[in-house]
Amino acid sequence: MSDRRYRQSGYRSEPGPRQEPREPPRPPSGTFGILKSKPTSRCAECGAVLPITADSLAQCPGCRAELHACRQCAHFDPARRFECAQPIVERIADKRAKNACTAFALMVTVERDTSSGAVRPDDARRAFGNLFKK
């Protein structure tokens, strides 16, 4: 018999096989609960949605701002030298004016797809109210 007084294991217990901590159960694979996203290009002046292939457009359809400008470029960075992430020879003074920069690429961001097909909070309330209508 062991010299332990109680059956609980404690600091005097013999080392046994070490148990690894269990991992929490993983959710089922797939895209359940993940919001859909889509690439979008927006005007830097008014925020209007632009087609991603807006190379053919010269101006924003909403505010008539020039699209081939530094403010619309993917490389525009106010913290960098000449406010551009690409190595350019000289600074372009007016960032909103049209320019002939060869490093220009229209800024494209990834946004959540907030289509109207999503369930709105009013839909549940309206469905509940329809249960009691005659």
Coordinates of N, CA and C in Angstrom, one line a residue:
M1 N 0.8 -1.2 0.0 CA 0.0 0.0 0.0 C 0.9 1.2 0.0
S2 N 0.4 2.2 -0.6 CA 1.1 3.5 -0.7 C 1.1 4.2 0.6
D3 N 2.1 5.1 0.7 CA 2.2 5.9 1.9 C 1.3 7.2 1.9
R4 N 0.5 7.2 0.8 CA -0.4 8.4 0.7 C -1.6 8.2 1.6
R5 N -2.1 9.2 2.2 CA -3.3 9.1 3.0 C -4.6 9.2 2.3
Y6 N -4.6 10.0 1.2 CA -5.8 10.2 0.4 C -5.6 9.7 -1.0
R7 N -6.7 9.4 -1.7 CA -6.6 8.9 -3.1 C -6.4 10.0 -4.1
Q8 N -6.6 11.2 -3.8 CA -6.4 12.3 -4.8 C -4.9 12.3 -5.1
S9 N -4.7 12.6 -6.4 CA -3.3 12.7 -6.9 C -2.8 14.1 -6.5
G10 N -1.6 14.3 -6.1 CA -1.1 15.6 -5.7 C 0.4 15.6 -6.0
Y11 N 1.1 16.4 -5.2 CA 2.5 16.6 -5.5 C 3.3 15.3 -5.3
R12 N 2.8 14.4 -4.5 CA 3.6 13.2 -4.2 C 3.2 12.0 -5.1
S13 N 2.3 12.2 -6.1 CA 1.9 11.1 -6.9 C 3.0 10.7 -7.9
E14 N 2.9 9.5 -8.3 CA 3.9 9.0 -9.3 C 3.6 9.6 -10.7
P15 N 4.7 9.9 -11.4 CA 4.4 10.4 -12.7 C 3.9 9.3 -13.6
G16 N 2.8 9.6 -14.3 CA 2.1 8.6 -15.2 C 2.2 9.1 -16.6
P17 N 1.5 8.5 -17.5 CA 1.6 8.9 -18.9 C 1.0 10.3 -19.0
R18 N 1.7 11.2 -19.7 CA 1.3 12.6 -19.8 C 0.2 12.7 -20.8
Q19 N -0.8 13.4 -20.5 CA -1.9 13.6 -21.4 C -1.8 15.0 -22.1
E20 N -1.9 15.0 -23.4 CA -1.9 16.2 -24.1 C -3.2 17.0 -24.0
P21 N -3.2 18.3 -23.9 CA -4.4 19.0 -23.8 C -5.3 18.8 -25.0
R22 N -6.6 18.7 -24.8 CA -7.5 18.5 -26.0 C -7.7 19.8 -26.7
E23 N -7.8 19.7 -28.0 CA -8.1 20.9 -28.9 C -9.6 21.0 -28.9
P24 N -10.1 22.3 -28.9 CA -11.5 22.5 -29.0 C -12.0 22.0 -30.4
P25 N -13.2 21.5 -30.4 CA -13.7 21.0 -31.7 C -13.8 22.1 -32.8
R26 N -13.4 21.7 -34.0 CA -13.3 22.6 -35.1 C -14.7 22.7 -35.7
P27 N -15.0 23.9 -36.2 CA -16.3 24.0 -37.0 C -16.2 23.2 -38.3
P28 N -17.4 22.8 -38.8 CA -17.4 22.1 -40.1 C -16.7 22.9 -41.2
S29 N -16.0 22.2 -42.0 CA -15.3 23.0 -43.1 C -16.3 23.5 -44.1
G30 N -15.9 24.5 -44.8 CA -16.8 25.2 -45.8 C -16.7 26.7 -45.5
T31 N -17.7 27.4 -46.0 CA -17.7 28.9 -45.9 C -18.8 29.3 -45.0
F32 N -19.2 28.5 -44.1 CA -20.3 28.8 -43.2 C -19.9 30.0 -42.3
G33 N -20.7 31.0 -42.3 CA -20.5 32.2 -41.4 C -19.5 33.2 -42.0
I34 N -18.9 32.9 -43.1 CA -17.9 33.8 -43.6 C -18.6 34.7 -44.6
L35 N -18.3 36.0 -44.4 CA -19.0 37.0 -45.3 C -18.3 37.0 -46.7
K36 N -19.0 37.1 -47.7 CA -18.5 37.2 -49.0 C -17.8 38.5 -49.3
S37 N -16.9 38.5 -50.1 CA -16.2 39.8 -50.5 C -16.1 39.9 -52.0
K38 N -15.8 41.1 -52.4 CA -15.7 41.4 -53.8 C -14.7 42.5 -54.0
P39 N -13.9 42.4 -55.1 CA -13.0 43.6 -55.4 C -13.8 44.8 -55.9
T40 N -13.5 45.9 -55.4 CA -14.2 47.1 -55.7 C -13.2 48.3 -55.9
S41 N -13.6 49.2 -56.8 CA -12.8 50.4 -57.0 C -13.7 51.6 -56.7
R42 N -13.3 52.5 -55.9 CA -14.1 53.7 -55.6 C -13.4 55.0 -55.9
C43 N -14.1 56.0 -56.2 CA -13.6 57.3 -56.5 C -13.0 57.9 -55.2
A44 N -11.8 58.5 -55.2 CA -11.2 59.0 -54.0 C -11.9 60.3 -53.6
E45 N -12.6 61.0 -54.5 CA -13.3 62.3 -54.2 C -14.7 62.1 -53.6
C46 N -15.5 61.3 -54.4 CA -16.9 61.2 -53.9 C -17.3 59.8 -53.4
G47 N -16.5 58.8 -53.6 CA -16.8 57.5 -53.1 C -17.7 56.7 -54.0
A48 N -17.9 57.1 -55.3 CA -18.8 56.4 -56.2 C -18.1 55.1 -56.6
V49 N -18.8 54.0 -56.8 CA -18.2 52.8 -57.2 C -17.9 52.9 -58.7
L50 N -16.7 52.5 -59.0 CA -16.2 52.5 -60.4 C -16.0 51.1 -60.9
P51 N -16.2 50.9 -62.2 CA -15.8 49.5 -62.7 C -14.3 49.3 -62.6
I52 N -14.0 48.1 -62.3 CA -12.6 47.8 -62.1 C -11.7 48.0 -63.3
T53 N -12.3 47.8 -64.5 CA -11.6 48.1 -65.7 C -12.0 49.5 -66.1
A54 N -11.7 50.4 -65.3 CA -12.0 51.8 -65.5 C -10.9 52.5 -66.3
D55 N -10.0 51.8 -67.0 CA -9.0 52.4 -67.8 C -9.6 53.2 -69.0
S56 N -10.8 52.8 -69.4 CA -11.4 53.5 -70.5 C -12.0 54.8 -70.1
L57 N -12.3 54.9 -68.8 CA -13.0 56.1 -68.3 C -11.9 57.1 -68.0
A58 N -12.2 58.4 -68.3 CA -11.3 59.5 -68.1 C -11.7 60.2 -66.8
Q59 N -13.0 60.2 -66.5 CA -13.5 61.0 -65.3 C -14.5 60.1 -64.6
C60 N -14.6 60.4 -63.3 CA -15.6 59.7 -62.5 C -17.0 60.1 -62.9
P61 N -17.9 59.1 -63.1 CA -19.2 59.5 -63.6 C -20.0 60.3 -62.5
G62 N -19.6 60.2 -61.2 CA -20.4 60.9 -60.2 C -20.0 62.4 -60.0
C63 N -18.6 62.6 -59.9 CA -18.2 64.0 -59.6 C -17.3 64.6 -60.7
R64 N -17.0 63.9 -61.7 CA -16.2 64.3 -62.8 C -14.7 64.6 -62.4
A65 N -14.3 63.9 -61.4 CA -12.9 63.9 -61.0 C -12.0 63.1 -62.0
E66 N -10.8 63.5 -62.2 CA -9.9 62.7 -63.1 C -9.6 61.4 -62.5
L67 N -9.6 60.3 -63.2 CA -9.3 59.0 -62.7 C -7.8 58.6 -62.8
H68 N -7.1 59.2 -63.8 CA -5.7 58.9 -64.0 C -4.9 59.9 -63.2
A69 N -5.1 60.0 -61.9 CA -4.5 60.9 -61.0 C -3.9 60.2 -59.8
C70 N -3.0 60.8 -59.1 CA -2.3 60.2 -58.0 C -3.2 59.7 -56.9
R71 N -4.3 60.5 -56.6 CA -5.2 60.1 -55.6 C -6.0 58.8 -55.9
Q72 N -6.1 58.5 -57.1 CA -6.8 57.2 -57.5 C -5.9 56.0 -57.7
C73 N -4.6 56.2 -57.5 CA -3.6 55.2 -57.8 C -3.4 54.3 -56.6
A74 N -3.1 53.0 -56.9 CA -2.8 52.0 -55.9 C -1.5 52.3 -55.2
H75 N -0.6 53.0 -55.8 CA 0.7 53.3 -55.3 C 0.8 54.6 -54.5
F76 N -0.4 55.3 -54.4 CA -0.4 56.6 -53.7 C -0.2 56.4 -52.2
D77 N 0.8 57.0 -51.6 CA 1.1 56.8 -50.2 C 1.6 58.1 -49.6
P78 N 0.8 58.9 -48.9 CA 1.3 60.2 -48.4 C 2.5 60.2 -47.5
A79 N 2.9 59.0 -46.9 CA 4.0 58.9 -46.0 C 5.3 58.7 -46.8
R80 N 5.3 58.4 -48.0 CA 6.4 58.1 -48.8 C 7.0 59.3 -49.5
R81 N 8.2 59.1 -50.0 CA 8.9 60.2 -50.8 C 8.1 60.5 -52.0
F82 N 7.9 61.7 -52.3 CA 7.0 62.2 -53.5 C 5.6 61.6 -53.4
E83 N 5.2 61.1 -52.2 CA 3.9 60.5 -52.0 C 3.5 59.4 -52.9
C84 N 4.5 58.6 -53.3 CA 4.3 57.5 -54.2 C 5.2 56.3 -53.7
A85 N 4.6 55.1 -53.8 CA 5.3 53.9 -53.4 C 6.3 53.4 -54.5
Q86 N 6.1 53.9 -55.7 CA 7.0 53.5 -56.8 C 8.1 54.5 -56.9
P87 N 9.3 54.1 -57.4 CA 10.4 55.1 -57.6 C 10.1 56.0 -58.8
I88 N 9.8 57.3 -58.5 CA 9.6 58.2 -59.6 C 10.6 59.3 -59.6
V89 N 10.8 59.9 -60.7 CA 11.9 60.9 -60.8 C 11.6 62.2 -60.1
E90 N 10.4 62.7 -60.3 CA 10.1 64.0 -59.7 C 8.7 64.0 -59.1
R91 N 8.5 64.9 -58.2 CA 7.2 64.9 -57.5 C 6.1 65.5 -58.4
I92 N 5.0 65.0 -58.4 CA 3.8 65.5 -59.1 C 3.1 66.4 -58.1
A93 N 3.0 67.7 -58.5 CA 2.5 68.7 -57.5 C 1.0 68.5 -57.2
D94 N 0.1 68.4 -58.2 CA -1.3 68.3 -58.0 C -1.7 66.9 -58.0
K95 N -2.1 66.3 -56.9 CA -2.4 64.9 -56.8 C -3.8 64.6 -57.4
R96 N -4.6 65.6 -57.6 CA -5.9 65.4 -58.1 C -6.0 65.6 -59.6
A97 N -5.0 66.2 -60.2 CA -5.0 66.5 -61.7 C -4.6 65.2 -62.4
K98 N -5.0 65.2 -63.7 CA -4.6 64.1 -64.6 C -3.1 64.2 -64.9
N99 N -2.4 63.0 -64.9 CA -1.0 63.0 -65.2 C -0.7 61.9 -66.1
A100 N 0.6 61.8 -66.6 CA 1.0 60.8 -67.5 C 2.0 59.8 -66.8
C101 N 1.7 59.4 -65.6 CA 2.6 58.5 -64.8 C 2.5 57.1 -65.4
T102 N 3.6 56.5 -65.6 CA 3.6 55.2 -66.2 C 3.4 54.1 -65.2
A103 N 3.6 54.4 -63.9 CA 3.4 53.4 -62.8 C 1.9 53.4 -62.3
F104 N 1.0 54.1 -63.0 CA -0.4 54.2 -62.5 C -1.1 52.9 -62.5
A105 N -1.8 52.6 -61.5 CA -2.6 51.4 -61.4 C -3.8 51.8 -60.5
L106 N -5.0 51.6 -61.1 CA -6.3 52.0 -60.3 C -6.4 51.3 -59.0
M107 N -6.7 52.0 -58.0 CA -6.8 51.4 -56.6 C -8.0 50.5 -56.5
V108 N -7.8 49.2 -56.2 CA -8.8 48.2 -56.0 C -8.8 47.7 -54.6
T109 N -9.9 47.8 -53.9 CA -10.0 47.3 -52.5 C -10.9 46.1 -52.5
V110 N -10.8 45.3 -51.4 CA -11.7 44.2 -51.2 C -12.8 44.6 -50.2
E111 N -14.0 44.6 -50.5 CA -15.1 45.0 -49.6 C -16.0 43.8 -49.4
R112 N -16.8 43.9 -48.3 CA -17.8 42.9 -48.0 C -18.9 43.1 -49.0
D113 N -19.4 41.9 -49.5 CA -20.6 41.9 -50.4 C -21.8 42.1 -49.6
T114 N -22.4 43.3 -49.6 CA -23.6 43.6 -48.8 C -24.7 43.7 -49.8
S115 N -25.1 42.6 -50.4 CA -26.2 42.6 -51.3 C -27.5 42.7 -50.6
S116 N -28.6 43.0 -51.3 CA -29.9 43.1 -50.7 C -30.4 41.8 -50.3
G117 N -29.8 40.7 -50.7 CA -30.3 39.3 -50.4 C -30.1 39.0 -48.9
A118 N -29.3 39.7 -48.2 CA -29.0 39.4 -46.8 C -30.3 39.7 -46.0
V119 N -30.4 39.0 -44.9 CA -31.6 39.1 -44.0 C -31.4 40.4 -43.2
R120 N -32.5 41.2 -43.2 CA -32.5 42.5 -42.5 C -33.2 42.3 -41.2
P121 N -32.9 43.1 -40.1 CA -33.6 42.9 -38.8 C -35.1 43.1 -38.9
D122 N -35.6 43.9 -39.8 CA -37.0 44.1 -39.9 C -37.7 42.9 -40.5
D123 N -37.0 42.0 -41.3 CA -37.7 40.9 -41.9 C -38.3 40.0 -40.8
A124 N -37.6 39.7 -39.8 CA -38.1 38.8 -38.7 C -39.3 39.4 -38.0
R125 N -39.2 40.7 -37.7 CA -40.3 41.4 -37.1 C -41.6 41.4 -38.0
R126 N -41.4 41.6 -39.2 CA -42.5 41.6 -40.2 C -43.1 40.2 -40.3
A127 N -42.3 39.2 -40.3 CA -42.8 37.8 -40.4 C -43.6 37.5 -39.1
F128 N -43.1 37.9 -38.0 CA -43.8 37.7 -36.7 C -45.1 38.4 -36.7
G129 N -45.2 39.6 -37.2 CA -46.4 40.3 -37.3 C -47.4 39.7 -38.3
N130 N -46.9 39.1 -39.3 CA -47.8 38.5 -40.3 C -48.5 37.2 -39.8
L131 N -47.9 36.6 -38.7 CA -48.6 35.5 -38.1 C -49.9 35.8 -37.5
F132 N -50.1 36.9 -37.0 CA -51.3 37.3 -36.3 C -52.3 38.1 -37.1
K133 N -52.0 38.4 -38.4 CA -52.9 39.1 -39.2 C -54.0 38.2 -39.7
K134 N -55.2 38.8 -39.9 CA -56.3 38.0 -40.4 C -56.5 38.2 -41.9

